[in-house]
Coordinates of C-alpha atoms in Angstrom, one line a residue:
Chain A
X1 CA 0.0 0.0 0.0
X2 CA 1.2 3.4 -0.7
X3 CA 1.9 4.6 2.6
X4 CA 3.9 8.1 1.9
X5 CA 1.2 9.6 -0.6
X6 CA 2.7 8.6 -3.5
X7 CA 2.7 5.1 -4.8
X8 CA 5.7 3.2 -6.4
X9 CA 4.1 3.7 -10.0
X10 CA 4.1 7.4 -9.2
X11 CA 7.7 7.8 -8.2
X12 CA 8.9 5.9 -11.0
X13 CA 6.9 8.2 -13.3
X14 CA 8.8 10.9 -11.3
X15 CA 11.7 9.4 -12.2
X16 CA 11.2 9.0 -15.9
X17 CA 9.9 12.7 -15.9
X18 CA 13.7 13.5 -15.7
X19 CA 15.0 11.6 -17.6
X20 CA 16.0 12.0 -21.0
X21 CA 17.7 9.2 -23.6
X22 CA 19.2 8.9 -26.8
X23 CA 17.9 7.4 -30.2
X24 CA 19.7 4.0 -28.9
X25 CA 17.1 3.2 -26.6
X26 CA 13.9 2.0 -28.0
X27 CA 12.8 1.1 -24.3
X28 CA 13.9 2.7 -21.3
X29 CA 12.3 3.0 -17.8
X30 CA 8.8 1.7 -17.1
X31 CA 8.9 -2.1 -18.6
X32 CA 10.4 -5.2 -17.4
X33 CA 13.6 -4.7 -18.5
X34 CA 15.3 -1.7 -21.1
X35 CA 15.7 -2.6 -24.1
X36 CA 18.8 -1.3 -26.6
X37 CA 19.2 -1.1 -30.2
X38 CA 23.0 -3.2 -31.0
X39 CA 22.6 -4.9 -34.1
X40 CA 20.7 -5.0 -36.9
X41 CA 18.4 -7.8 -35.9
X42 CA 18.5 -8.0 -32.1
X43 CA 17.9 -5.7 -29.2
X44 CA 20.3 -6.2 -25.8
X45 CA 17.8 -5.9 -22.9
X46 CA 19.1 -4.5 -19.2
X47 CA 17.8 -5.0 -16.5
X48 CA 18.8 -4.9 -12.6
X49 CA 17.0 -6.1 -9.0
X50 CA 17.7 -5.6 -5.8
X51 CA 16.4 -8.0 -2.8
X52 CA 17.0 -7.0 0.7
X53 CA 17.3 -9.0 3.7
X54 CA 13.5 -8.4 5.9
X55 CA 11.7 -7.1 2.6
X56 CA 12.4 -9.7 0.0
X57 CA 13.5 -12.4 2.5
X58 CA 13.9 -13.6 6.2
X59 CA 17.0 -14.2 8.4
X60 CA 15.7 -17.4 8.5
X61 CA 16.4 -17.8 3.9
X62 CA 19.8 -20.0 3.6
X63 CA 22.4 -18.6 1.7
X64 CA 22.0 -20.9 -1.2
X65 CA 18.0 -19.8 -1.7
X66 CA 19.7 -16.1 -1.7
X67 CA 21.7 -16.6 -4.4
X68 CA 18.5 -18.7 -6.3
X69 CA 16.3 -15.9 -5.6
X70 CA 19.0 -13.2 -6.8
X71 CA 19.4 -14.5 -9.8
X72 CA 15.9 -15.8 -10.9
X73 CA 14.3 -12.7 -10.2
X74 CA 16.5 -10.9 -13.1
X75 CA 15.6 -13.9 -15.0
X76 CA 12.1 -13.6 -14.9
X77 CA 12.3 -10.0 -16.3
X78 CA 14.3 -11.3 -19.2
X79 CA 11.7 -14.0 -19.7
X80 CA 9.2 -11.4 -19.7
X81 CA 10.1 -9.4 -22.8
X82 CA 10.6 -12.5 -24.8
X83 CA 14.4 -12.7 -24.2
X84 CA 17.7 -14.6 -23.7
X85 CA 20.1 -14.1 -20.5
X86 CA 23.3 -13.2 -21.4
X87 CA 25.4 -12.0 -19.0
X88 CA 25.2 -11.0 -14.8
X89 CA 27.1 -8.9 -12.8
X90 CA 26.4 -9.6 -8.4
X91 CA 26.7 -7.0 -6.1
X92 CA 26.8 -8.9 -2.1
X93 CA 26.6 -6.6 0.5
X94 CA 26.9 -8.7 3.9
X95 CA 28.2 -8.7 7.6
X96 CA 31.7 -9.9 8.2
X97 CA 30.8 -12.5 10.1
X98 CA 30.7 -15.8 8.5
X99 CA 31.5 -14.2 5.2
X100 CA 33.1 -16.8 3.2
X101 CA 30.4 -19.6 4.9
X102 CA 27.8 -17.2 3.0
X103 CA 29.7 -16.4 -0.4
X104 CA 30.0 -20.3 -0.9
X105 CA 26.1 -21.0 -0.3
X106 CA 25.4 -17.8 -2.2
X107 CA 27.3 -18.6 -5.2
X108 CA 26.2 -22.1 -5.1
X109 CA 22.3 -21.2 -5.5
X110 CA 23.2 -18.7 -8.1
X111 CA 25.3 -20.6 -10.1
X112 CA 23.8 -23.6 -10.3
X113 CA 20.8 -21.8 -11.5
X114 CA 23.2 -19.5 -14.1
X115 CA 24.8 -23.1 -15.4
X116 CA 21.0 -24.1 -16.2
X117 CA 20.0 -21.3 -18.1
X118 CA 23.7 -20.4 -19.7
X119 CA 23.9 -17.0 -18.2
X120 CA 28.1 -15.9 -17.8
X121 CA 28.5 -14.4 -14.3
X122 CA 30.9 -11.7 -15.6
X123 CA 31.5 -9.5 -12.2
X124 CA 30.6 -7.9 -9.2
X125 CA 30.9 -5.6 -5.9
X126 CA 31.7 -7.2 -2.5
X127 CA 30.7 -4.9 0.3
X128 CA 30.4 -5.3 4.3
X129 CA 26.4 -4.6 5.3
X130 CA 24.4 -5.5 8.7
X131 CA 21.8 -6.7 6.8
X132 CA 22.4 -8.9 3.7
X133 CA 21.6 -6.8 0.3
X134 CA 21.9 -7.9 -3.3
X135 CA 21.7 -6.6 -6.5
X136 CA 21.9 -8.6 -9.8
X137 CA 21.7 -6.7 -13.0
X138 CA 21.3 -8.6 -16.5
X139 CA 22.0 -8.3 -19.8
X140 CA 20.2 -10.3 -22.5
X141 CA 19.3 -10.3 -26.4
X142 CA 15.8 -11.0 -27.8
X143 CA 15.4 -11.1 -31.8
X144 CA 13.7 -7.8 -32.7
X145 CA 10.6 -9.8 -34.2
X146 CA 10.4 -11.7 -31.5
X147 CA 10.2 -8.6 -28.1
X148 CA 7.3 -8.2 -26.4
X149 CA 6.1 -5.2 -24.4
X150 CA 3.8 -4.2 -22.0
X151 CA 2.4 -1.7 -23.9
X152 CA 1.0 -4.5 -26.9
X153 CA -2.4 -5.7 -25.5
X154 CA -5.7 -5.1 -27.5
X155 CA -8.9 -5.0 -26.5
X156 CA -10.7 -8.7 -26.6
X157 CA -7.0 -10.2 -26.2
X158 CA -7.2 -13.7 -23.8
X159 CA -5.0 -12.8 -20.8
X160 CA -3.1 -16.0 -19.8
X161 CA -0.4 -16.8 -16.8
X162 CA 2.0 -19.7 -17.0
X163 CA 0.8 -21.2 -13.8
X164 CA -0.6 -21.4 -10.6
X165 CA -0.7 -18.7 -8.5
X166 CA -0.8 -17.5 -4.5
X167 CA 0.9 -18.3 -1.4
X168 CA 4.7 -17.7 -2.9
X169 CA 5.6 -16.2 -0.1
X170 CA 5.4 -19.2 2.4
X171 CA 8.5 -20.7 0.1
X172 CA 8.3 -20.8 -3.4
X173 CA 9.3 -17.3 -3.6
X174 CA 12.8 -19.0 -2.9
X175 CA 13.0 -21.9 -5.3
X176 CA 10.9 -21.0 -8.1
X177 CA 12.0 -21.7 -11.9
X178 CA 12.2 -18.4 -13.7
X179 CA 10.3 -18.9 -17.2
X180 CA 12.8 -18.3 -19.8
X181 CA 11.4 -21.5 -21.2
X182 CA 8.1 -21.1 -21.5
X183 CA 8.6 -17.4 -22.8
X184 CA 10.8 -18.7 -25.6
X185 CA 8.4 -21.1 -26.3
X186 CA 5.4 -18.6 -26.2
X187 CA 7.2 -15.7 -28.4
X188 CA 8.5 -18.7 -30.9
X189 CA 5.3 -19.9 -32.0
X190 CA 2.5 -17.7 -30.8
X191 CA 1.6 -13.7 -31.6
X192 CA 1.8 -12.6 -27.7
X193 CA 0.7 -8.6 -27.6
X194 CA 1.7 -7.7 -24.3
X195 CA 3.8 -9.8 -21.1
X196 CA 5.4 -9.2 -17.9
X197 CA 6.5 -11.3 -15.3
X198 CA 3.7 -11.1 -11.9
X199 CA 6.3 -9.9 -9.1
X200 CA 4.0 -8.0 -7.0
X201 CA 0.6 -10.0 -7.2
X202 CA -1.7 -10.3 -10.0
X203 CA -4.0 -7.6 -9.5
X204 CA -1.3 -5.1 -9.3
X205 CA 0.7 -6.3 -12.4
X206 CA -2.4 -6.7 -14.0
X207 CA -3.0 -3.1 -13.7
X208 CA 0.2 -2.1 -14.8
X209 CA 0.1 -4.2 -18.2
X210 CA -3.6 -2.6 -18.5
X211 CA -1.8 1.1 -17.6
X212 CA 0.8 0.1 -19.9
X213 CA -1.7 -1.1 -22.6
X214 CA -4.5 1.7 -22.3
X215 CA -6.7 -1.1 -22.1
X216 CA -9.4 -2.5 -19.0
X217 CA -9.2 -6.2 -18.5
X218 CA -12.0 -8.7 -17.2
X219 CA -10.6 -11.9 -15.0
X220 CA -12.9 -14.6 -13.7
X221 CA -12.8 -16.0 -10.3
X222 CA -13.1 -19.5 -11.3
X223 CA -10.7 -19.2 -14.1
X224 CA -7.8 -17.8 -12.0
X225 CA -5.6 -21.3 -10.9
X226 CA -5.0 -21.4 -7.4
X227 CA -2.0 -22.5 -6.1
X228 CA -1.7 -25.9 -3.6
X229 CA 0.6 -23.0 -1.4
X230 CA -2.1 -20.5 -1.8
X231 CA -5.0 -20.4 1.2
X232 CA -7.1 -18.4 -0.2
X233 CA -8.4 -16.6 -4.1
X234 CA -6.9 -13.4 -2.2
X235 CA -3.7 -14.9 -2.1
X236 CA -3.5 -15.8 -5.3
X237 CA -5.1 -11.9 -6.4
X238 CA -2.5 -9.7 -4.3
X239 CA 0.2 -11.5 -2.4
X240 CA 2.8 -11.3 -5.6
X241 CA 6.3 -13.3 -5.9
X242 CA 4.7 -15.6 -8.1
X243 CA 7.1 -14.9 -10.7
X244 CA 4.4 -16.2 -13.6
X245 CA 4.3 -14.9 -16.9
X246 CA 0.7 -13.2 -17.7
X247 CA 0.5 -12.1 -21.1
X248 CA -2.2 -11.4 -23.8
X249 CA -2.7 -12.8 -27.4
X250 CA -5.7 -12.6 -30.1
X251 CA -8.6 -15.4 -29.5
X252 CA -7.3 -17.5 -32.5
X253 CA -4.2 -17.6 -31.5
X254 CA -5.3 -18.4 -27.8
X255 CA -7.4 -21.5 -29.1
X256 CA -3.7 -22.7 -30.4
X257 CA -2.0 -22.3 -27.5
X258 CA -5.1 -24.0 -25.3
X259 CA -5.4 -26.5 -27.5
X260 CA -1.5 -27.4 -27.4
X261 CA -0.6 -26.4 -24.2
X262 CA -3.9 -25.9 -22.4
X263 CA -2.4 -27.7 -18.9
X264 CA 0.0 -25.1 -18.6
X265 CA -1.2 -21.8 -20.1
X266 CA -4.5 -21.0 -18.3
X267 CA -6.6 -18.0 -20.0
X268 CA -8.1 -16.0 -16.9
X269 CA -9.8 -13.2 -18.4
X270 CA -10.5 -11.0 -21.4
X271 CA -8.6 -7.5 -22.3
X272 CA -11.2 -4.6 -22.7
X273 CA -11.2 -0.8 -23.6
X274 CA -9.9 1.4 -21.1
X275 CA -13.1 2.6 -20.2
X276 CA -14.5 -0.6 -18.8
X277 CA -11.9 -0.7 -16.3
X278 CA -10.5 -3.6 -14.7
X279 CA -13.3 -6.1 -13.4
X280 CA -13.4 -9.4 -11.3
X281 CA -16.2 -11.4 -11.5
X282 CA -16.5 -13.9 -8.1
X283 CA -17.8 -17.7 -8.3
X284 CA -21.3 -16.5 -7.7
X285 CA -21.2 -14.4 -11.2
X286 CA -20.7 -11.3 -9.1
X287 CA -19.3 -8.2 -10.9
X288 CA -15.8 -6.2 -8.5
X289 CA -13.6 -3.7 -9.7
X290 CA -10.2 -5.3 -9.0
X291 CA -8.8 -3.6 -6.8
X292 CA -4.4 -3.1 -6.8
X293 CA -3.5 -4.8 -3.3
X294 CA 0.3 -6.1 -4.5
X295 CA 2.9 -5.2 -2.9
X296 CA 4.2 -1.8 -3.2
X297 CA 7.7 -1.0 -1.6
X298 CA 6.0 3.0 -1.4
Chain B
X1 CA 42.3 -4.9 6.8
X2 CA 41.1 -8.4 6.6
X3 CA 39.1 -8.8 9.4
X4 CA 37.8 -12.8 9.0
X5 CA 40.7 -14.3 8.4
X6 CA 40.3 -14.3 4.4
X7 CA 41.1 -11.3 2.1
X8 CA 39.1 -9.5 0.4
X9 CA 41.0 -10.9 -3.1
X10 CA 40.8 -14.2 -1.5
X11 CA 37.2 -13.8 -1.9
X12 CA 36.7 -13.3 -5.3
X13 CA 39.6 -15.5 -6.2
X14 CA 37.2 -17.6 -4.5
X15 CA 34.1 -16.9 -6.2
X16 CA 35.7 -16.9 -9.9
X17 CA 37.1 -20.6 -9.3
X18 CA 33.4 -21.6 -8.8
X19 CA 32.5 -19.7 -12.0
X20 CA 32.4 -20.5 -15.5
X21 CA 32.0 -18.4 -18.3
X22 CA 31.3 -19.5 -22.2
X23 CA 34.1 -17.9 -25.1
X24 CA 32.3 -14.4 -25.2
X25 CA 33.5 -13.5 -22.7
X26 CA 37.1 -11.9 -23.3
X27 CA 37.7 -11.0 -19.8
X28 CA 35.6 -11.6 -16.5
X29 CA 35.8 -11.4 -13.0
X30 CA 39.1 -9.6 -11.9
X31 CA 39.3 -6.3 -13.8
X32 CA 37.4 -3.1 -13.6
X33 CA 34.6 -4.3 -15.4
X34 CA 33.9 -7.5 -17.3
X35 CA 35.1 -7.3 -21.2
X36 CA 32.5 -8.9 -23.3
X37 CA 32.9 -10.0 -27.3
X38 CA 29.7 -8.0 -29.0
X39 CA 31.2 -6.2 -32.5
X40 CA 34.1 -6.7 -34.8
X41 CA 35.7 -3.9 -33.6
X42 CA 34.7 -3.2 -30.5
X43 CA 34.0 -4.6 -26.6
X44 CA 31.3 -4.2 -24.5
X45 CA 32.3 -3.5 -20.9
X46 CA 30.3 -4.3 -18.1
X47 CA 30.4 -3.4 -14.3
X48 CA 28.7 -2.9 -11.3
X49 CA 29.0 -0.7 -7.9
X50 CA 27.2 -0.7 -4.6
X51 CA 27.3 2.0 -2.2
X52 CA 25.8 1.6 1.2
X53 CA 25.3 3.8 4.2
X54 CA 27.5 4.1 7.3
X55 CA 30.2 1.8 4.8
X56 CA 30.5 4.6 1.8
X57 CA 29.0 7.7 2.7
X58 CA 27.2 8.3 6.6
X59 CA 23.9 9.4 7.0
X60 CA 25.3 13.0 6.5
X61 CA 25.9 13.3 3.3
X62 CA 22.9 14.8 0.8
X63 CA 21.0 12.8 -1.4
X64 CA 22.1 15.0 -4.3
X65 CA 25.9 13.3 -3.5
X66 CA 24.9 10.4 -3.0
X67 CA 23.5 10.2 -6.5
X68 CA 26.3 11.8 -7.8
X69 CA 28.8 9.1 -6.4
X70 CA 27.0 6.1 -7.2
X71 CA 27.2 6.9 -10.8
X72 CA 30.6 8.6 -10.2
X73 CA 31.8 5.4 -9.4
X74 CA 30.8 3.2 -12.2
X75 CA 31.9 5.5 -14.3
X76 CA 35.4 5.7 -12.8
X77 CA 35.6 1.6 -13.5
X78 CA 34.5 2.4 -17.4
X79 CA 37.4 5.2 -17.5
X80 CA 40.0 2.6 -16.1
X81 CA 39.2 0.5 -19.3
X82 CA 40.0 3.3 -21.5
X83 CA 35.9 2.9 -22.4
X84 CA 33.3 5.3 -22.9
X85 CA 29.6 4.8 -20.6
X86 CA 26.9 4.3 -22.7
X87 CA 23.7 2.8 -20.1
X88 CA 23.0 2.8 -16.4
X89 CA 20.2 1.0 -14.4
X90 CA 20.2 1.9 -11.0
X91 CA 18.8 0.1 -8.2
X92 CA 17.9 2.1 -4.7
X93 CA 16.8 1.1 -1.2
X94 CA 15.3 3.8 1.1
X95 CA 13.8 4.3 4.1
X96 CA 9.6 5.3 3.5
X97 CA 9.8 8.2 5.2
X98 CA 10.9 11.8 2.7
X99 CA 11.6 9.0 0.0
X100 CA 10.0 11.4 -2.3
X101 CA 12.3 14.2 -1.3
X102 CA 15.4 11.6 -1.2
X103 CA 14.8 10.8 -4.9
X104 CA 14.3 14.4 -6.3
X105 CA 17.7 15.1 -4.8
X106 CA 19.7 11.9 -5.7
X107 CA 17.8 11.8 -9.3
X108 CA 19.2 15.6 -9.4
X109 CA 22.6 14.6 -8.6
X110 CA 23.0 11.7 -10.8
X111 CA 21.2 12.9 -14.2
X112 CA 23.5 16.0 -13.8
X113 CA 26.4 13.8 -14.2
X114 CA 24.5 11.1 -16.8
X115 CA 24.4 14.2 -18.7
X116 CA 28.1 15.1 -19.0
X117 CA 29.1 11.8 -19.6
X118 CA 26.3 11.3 -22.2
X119 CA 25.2 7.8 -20.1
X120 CA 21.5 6.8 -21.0
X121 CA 19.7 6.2 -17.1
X122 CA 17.3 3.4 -18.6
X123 CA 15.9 1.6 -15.7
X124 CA 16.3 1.0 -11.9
X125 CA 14.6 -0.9 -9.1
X126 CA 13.1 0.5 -6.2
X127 CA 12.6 -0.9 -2.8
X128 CA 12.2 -0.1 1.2
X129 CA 15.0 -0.2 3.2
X130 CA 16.0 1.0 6.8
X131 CA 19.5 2.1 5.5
X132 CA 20.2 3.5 1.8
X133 CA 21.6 1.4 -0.3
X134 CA 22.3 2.3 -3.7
X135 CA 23.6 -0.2 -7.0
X136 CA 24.7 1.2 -10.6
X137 CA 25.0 -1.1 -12.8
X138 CA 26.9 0.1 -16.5
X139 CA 27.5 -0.7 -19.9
X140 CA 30.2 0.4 -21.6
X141 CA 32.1 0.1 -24.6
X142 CA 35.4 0.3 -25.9
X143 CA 37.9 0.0 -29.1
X144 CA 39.5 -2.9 -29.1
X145 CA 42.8 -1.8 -29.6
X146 CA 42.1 0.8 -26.9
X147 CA 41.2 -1.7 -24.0
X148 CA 43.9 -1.4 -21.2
X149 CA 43.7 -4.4 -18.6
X150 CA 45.3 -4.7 -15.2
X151 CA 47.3 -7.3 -16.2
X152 CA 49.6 -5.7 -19.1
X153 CA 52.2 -3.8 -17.1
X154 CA 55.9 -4.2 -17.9
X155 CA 59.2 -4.3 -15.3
X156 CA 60.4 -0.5 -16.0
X157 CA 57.5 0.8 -16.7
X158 CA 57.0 4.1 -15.7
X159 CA 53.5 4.5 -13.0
X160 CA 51.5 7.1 -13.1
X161 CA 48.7 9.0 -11.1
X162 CA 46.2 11.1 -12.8
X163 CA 46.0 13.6 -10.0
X164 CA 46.9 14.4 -6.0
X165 CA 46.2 11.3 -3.4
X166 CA 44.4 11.5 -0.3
X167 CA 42.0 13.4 1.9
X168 CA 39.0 12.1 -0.5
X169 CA 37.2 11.0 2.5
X170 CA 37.0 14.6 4.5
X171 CA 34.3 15.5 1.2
X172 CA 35.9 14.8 -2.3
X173 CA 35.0 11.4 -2.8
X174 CA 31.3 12.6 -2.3
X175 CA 31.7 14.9 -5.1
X176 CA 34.9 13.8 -7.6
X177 CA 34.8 13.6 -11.3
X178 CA 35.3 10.3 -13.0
X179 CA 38.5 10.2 -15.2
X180 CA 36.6 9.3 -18.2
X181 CA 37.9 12.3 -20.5
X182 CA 41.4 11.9 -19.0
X183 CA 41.6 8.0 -19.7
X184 CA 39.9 9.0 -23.5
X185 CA 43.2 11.0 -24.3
X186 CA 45.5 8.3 -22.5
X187 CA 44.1 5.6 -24.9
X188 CA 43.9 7.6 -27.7
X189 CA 47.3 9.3 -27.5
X190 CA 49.7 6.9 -25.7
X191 CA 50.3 3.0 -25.8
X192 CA 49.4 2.7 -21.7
X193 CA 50.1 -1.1 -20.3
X194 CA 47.7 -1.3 -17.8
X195 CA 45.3 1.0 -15.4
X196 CA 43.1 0.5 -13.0
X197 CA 41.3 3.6 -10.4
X198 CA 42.2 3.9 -7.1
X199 CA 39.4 3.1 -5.2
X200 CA 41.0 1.6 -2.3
X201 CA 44.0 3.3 -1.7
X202 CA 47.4 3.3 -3.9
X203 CA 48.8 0.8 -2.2
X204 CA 46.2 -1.9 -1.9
X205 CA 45.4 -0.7 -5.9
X206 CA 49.4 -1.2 -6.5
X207 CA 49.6 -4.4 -5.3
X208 CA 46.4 -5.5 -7.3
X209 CA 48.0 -4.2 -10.8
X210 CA 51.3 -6.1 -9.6
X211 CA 49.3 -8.8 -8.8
X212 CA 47.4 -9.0 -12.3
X213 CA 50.6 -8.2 -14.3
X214 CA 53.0 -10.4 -12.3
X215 CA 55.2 -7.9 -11.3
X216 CA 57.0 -5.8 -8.7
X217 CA 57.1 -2.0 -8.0
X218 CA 59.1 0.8 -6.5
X219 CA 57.3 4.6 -5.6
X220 CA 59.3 7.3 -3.9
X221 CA 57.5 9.4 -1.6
X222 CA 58.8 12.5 -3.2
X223 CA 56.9 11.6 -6.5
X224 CA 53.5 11.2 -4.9
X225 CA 51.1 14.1 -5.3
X226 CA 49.6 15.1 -2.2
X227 CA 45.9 16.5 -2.0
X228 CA 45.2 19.9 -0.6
X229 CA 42.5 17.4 1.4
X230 CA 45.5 15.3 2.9
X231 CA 46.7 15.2 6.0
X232 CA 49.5 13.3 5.3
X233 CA 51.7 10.7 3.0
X234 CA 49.8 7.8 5.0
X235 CA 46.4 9.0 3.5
X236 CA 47.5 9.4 0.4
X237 CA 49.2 5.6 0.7
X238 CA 46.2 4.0 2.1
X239 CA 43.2 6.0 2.5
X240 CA 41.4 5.4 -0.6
X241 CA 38.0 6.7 -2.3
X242 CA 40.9 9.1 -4.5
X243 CA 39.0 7.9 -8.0
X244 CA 42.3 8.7 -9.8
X245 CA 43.7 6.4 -12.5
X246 CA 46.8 4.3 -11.5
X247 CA 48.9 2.9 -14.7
X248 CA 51.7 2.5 -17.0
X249 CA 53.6 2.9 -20.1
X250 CA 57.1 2.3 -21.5
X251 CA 59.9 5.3 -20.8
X252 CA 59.4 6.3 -24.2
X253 CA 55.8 7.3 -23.7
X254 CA 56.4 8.5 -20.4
X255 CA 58.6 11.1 -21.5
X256 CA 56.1 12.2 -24.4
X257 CA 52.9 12.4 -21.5
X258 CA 55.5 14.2 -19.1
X259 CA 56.1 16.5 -22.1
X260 CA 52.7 17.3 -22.8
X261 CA 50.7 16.9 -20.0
X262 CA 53.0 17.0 -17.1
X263 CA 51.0 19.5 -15.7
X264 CA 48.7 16.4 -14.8
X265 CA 50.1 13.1 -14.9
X266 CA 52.1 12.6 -12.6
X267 CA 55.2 9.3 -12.6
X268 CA 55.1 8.4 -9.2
X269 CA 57.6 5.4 -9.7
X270 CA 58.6 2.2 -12.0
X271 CA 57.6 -1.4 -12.3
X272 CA 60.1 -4.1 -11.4
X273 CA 60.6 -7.7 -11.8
X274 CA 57.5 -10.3 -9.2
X275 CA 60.7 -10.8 -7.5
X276 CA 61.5 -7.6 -6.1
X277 CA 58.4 -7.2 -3.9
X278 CA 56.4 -3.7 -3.7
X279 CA 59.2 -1.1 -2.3
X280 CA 58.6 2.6 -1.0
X281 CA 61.4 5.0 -1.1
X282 CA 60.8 7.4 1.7
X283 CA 62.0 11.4 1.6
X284 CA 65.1 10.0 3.8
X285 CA 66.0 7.6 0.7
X286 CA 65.1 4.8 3.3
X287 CA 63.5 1.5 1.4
X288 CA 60.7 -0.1 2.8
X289 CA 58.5 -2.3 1.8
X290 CA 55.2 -1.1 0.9
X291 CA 52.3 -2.7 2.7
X292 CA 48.6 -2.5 1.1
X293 CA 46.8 -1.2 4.2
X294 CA 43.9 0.4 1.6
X295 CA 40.7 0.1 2.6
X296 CA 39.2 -3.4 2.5
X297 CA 35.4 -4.6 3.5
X298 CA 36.7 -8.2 4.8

């Protein structure tokens, strides 16, 4: 919630306001990841994250989920534009105590994630903190054709996520497999208008893509898949670290993609004109405006 | 000083045993910044920096500086390259409370300085955090030809500092200018063997370039240039935080940079075979052995 009165959306417009960029960047802030013009058939995308010990985990996170987490997160927002990891740079800030007991069960997470998904871990920053903080920023490539933004969904577009969702929080948040896969696989043989990777709960990235899209959206109770982690359909609306993919694509091509991949890809809702808003309809056919709980850091 | 029984080059030596990088990368963990394969003729450089309260600035200094030195600082690893900047994401934990006032003033800071040194801002993170803790990430490029390593110096070099040591902690290093320009004429002018910036303190930086090139050193305290800022030769030695380029050429080129721009680069002594150690000529024409006592977070 924004408790400062200004929400996070509002300080990075803020932000953005100031900000000024050359012809080279075809995407800067407000997406998943920046993306770069570099060669004449590929854009680099950029992207950084930063988890902080009592915010994005607990004392009680080992230093092996740490580095998991780290690196995954950056790897979802590759996923999310359609892209391939490239390269990582780490910043660790730690205490001294028990420093190279934690560097070995940090790097261990993180690299045995990096060796599955061929990222290079090129660098980083070693720094002495209280409380543990790291940053992992990420370069990748995604074929030009092939990018997807948030700004691409029509209305009447099926919205989709890639799986289950709720109740992250309670563990998976630590463990979960960034979707790099199923984004190649989705940009690859489908026409996907608009994606981002649901960090901060689904009616709050939801919004965003709809903000993004000048578009409403309509998302059905019964559609939404719930999590075994998840205790309730709130959970699964607003508690965020899911780390899915929800994206949008035209209702032919959604028949496709149910039709070939229908146990993973679960269509939730409908995209609509901006006016409609953004509505939830409950089990008992009752019509909500969906209200942005996620997490905001402001 | 090592404080856990391990160094803090023990740590990433470490780290980049456990690490594994494909053939695009030309040079990773150990320099500046990583050196990535991208263009025919050119590299892509890539670093990152984190700065964190109480460690790199206390809770006195403004938020404007504190933007300014976060980028200040990535910027200074790009200039040790011989590179120019080209893209920043920046990553920023706050406390809630005036976070809106804190990034009006550390957005001023750092687009001021983007803005010389032409970098594009294109993304960032934000998050809540009882201490500030700030991470630039960069990108960079460079000619190939022009890319100077840590590892290339030669015995009889001639070292050189870009400007006056020490002090930087009483306010400079809050405020410095990155030696991008500088390090632009170096490459572009003279064949220099290797460079790194001071960040640590000229003898804990020495010993790394040694290190890197397999070499020895000698410095005479009557070459060093001594800050305004300094209090003595020991803060110029060890303090750190100076942001001045450290490196080396041939005599030949020496003579030709003392001839044109002696005015500010200054030989502060010679490289010498691994076996002679790291020596310090004193005022008294005493020789000691120079001990890295730079700053060091483990």
């Amino acid at each position: 919630m924004p408790s400062n009165n200004i929400s996070e959306s509002a300080l990075i417009k803020r932000i953005s306001r100031k900000i000024t960029t050359d012809a080279s960047v075809a995407c800067g802030i407000g997406d998943d990841t920046a993306v770069l013009r570099y060669s004449k058939d590929k854009y680099m995308l950029f992207t950084t994250d930063m988890l902080i010990e009592d915010v994005d985990f607990t004392s009680k996170a080992t230093a092996q989920a740490i580095g998991h987490k780290a690196l995954a997160c950056s790897l979802s927002d590759i996923a999310a534009m359609g892209g391939i990891p490239k390269y990582a740079v780490i910043s660790l800030g730690m205490p001294k105590e028990n420093a190279v007991k934690f560097i070995d069960g940090f790097y261990a997470g993180l690299t045995t994630l990096a060796k599955q998904f061929k990222v290079n871990v090129v660098g980083g920053d070693l720094s002495s903190s209280k409380k543990i903080v790291v940053d992992v920023s990420m370069i990748g490539e995604v074929e030009k054709k092939k990018l997807v933004l948030r700004t691409g969904a029509k209305p009447r577009d099926i919205i989709f996520v890639s799986g289950p969702l709720g109740g992250s929080i309670y563990g998976r948040h630590l463990t979960f497999t960034p979707r790099i896969r199923e984004a190649h696989y989705l940009v690859h043989n489908y026409k996907i208008h608009a994606m981002l990777d649901i960090s901060d709960g689904l009616s709050l990235d939801l919004r965003r893509l709809c903000s993004a899209s000048k578009s409403g959206a309509i998302v059905y109770e019964d559609l939404i898949p719930l999590s075994n982690d998840a205790k309730s359909m709130d959970e699964a609306l607003h508690m965020g670290e899911d780390f899915e993919l929800l994206f949008t694509m035209s209702l032919r091509e959604a028949r496709r993609l149910m039709q070939k991949r229908g146990n993973v890809y679960k269509p939730i809702g409908e995209m609509r004109e901006k006016e409609y808003g953004i509505k939830f309809i409950t089990k008992k056919a009752q019509e909500e405006v969906l209200k942005a709980k996620g997490y905001q850091h402001f």
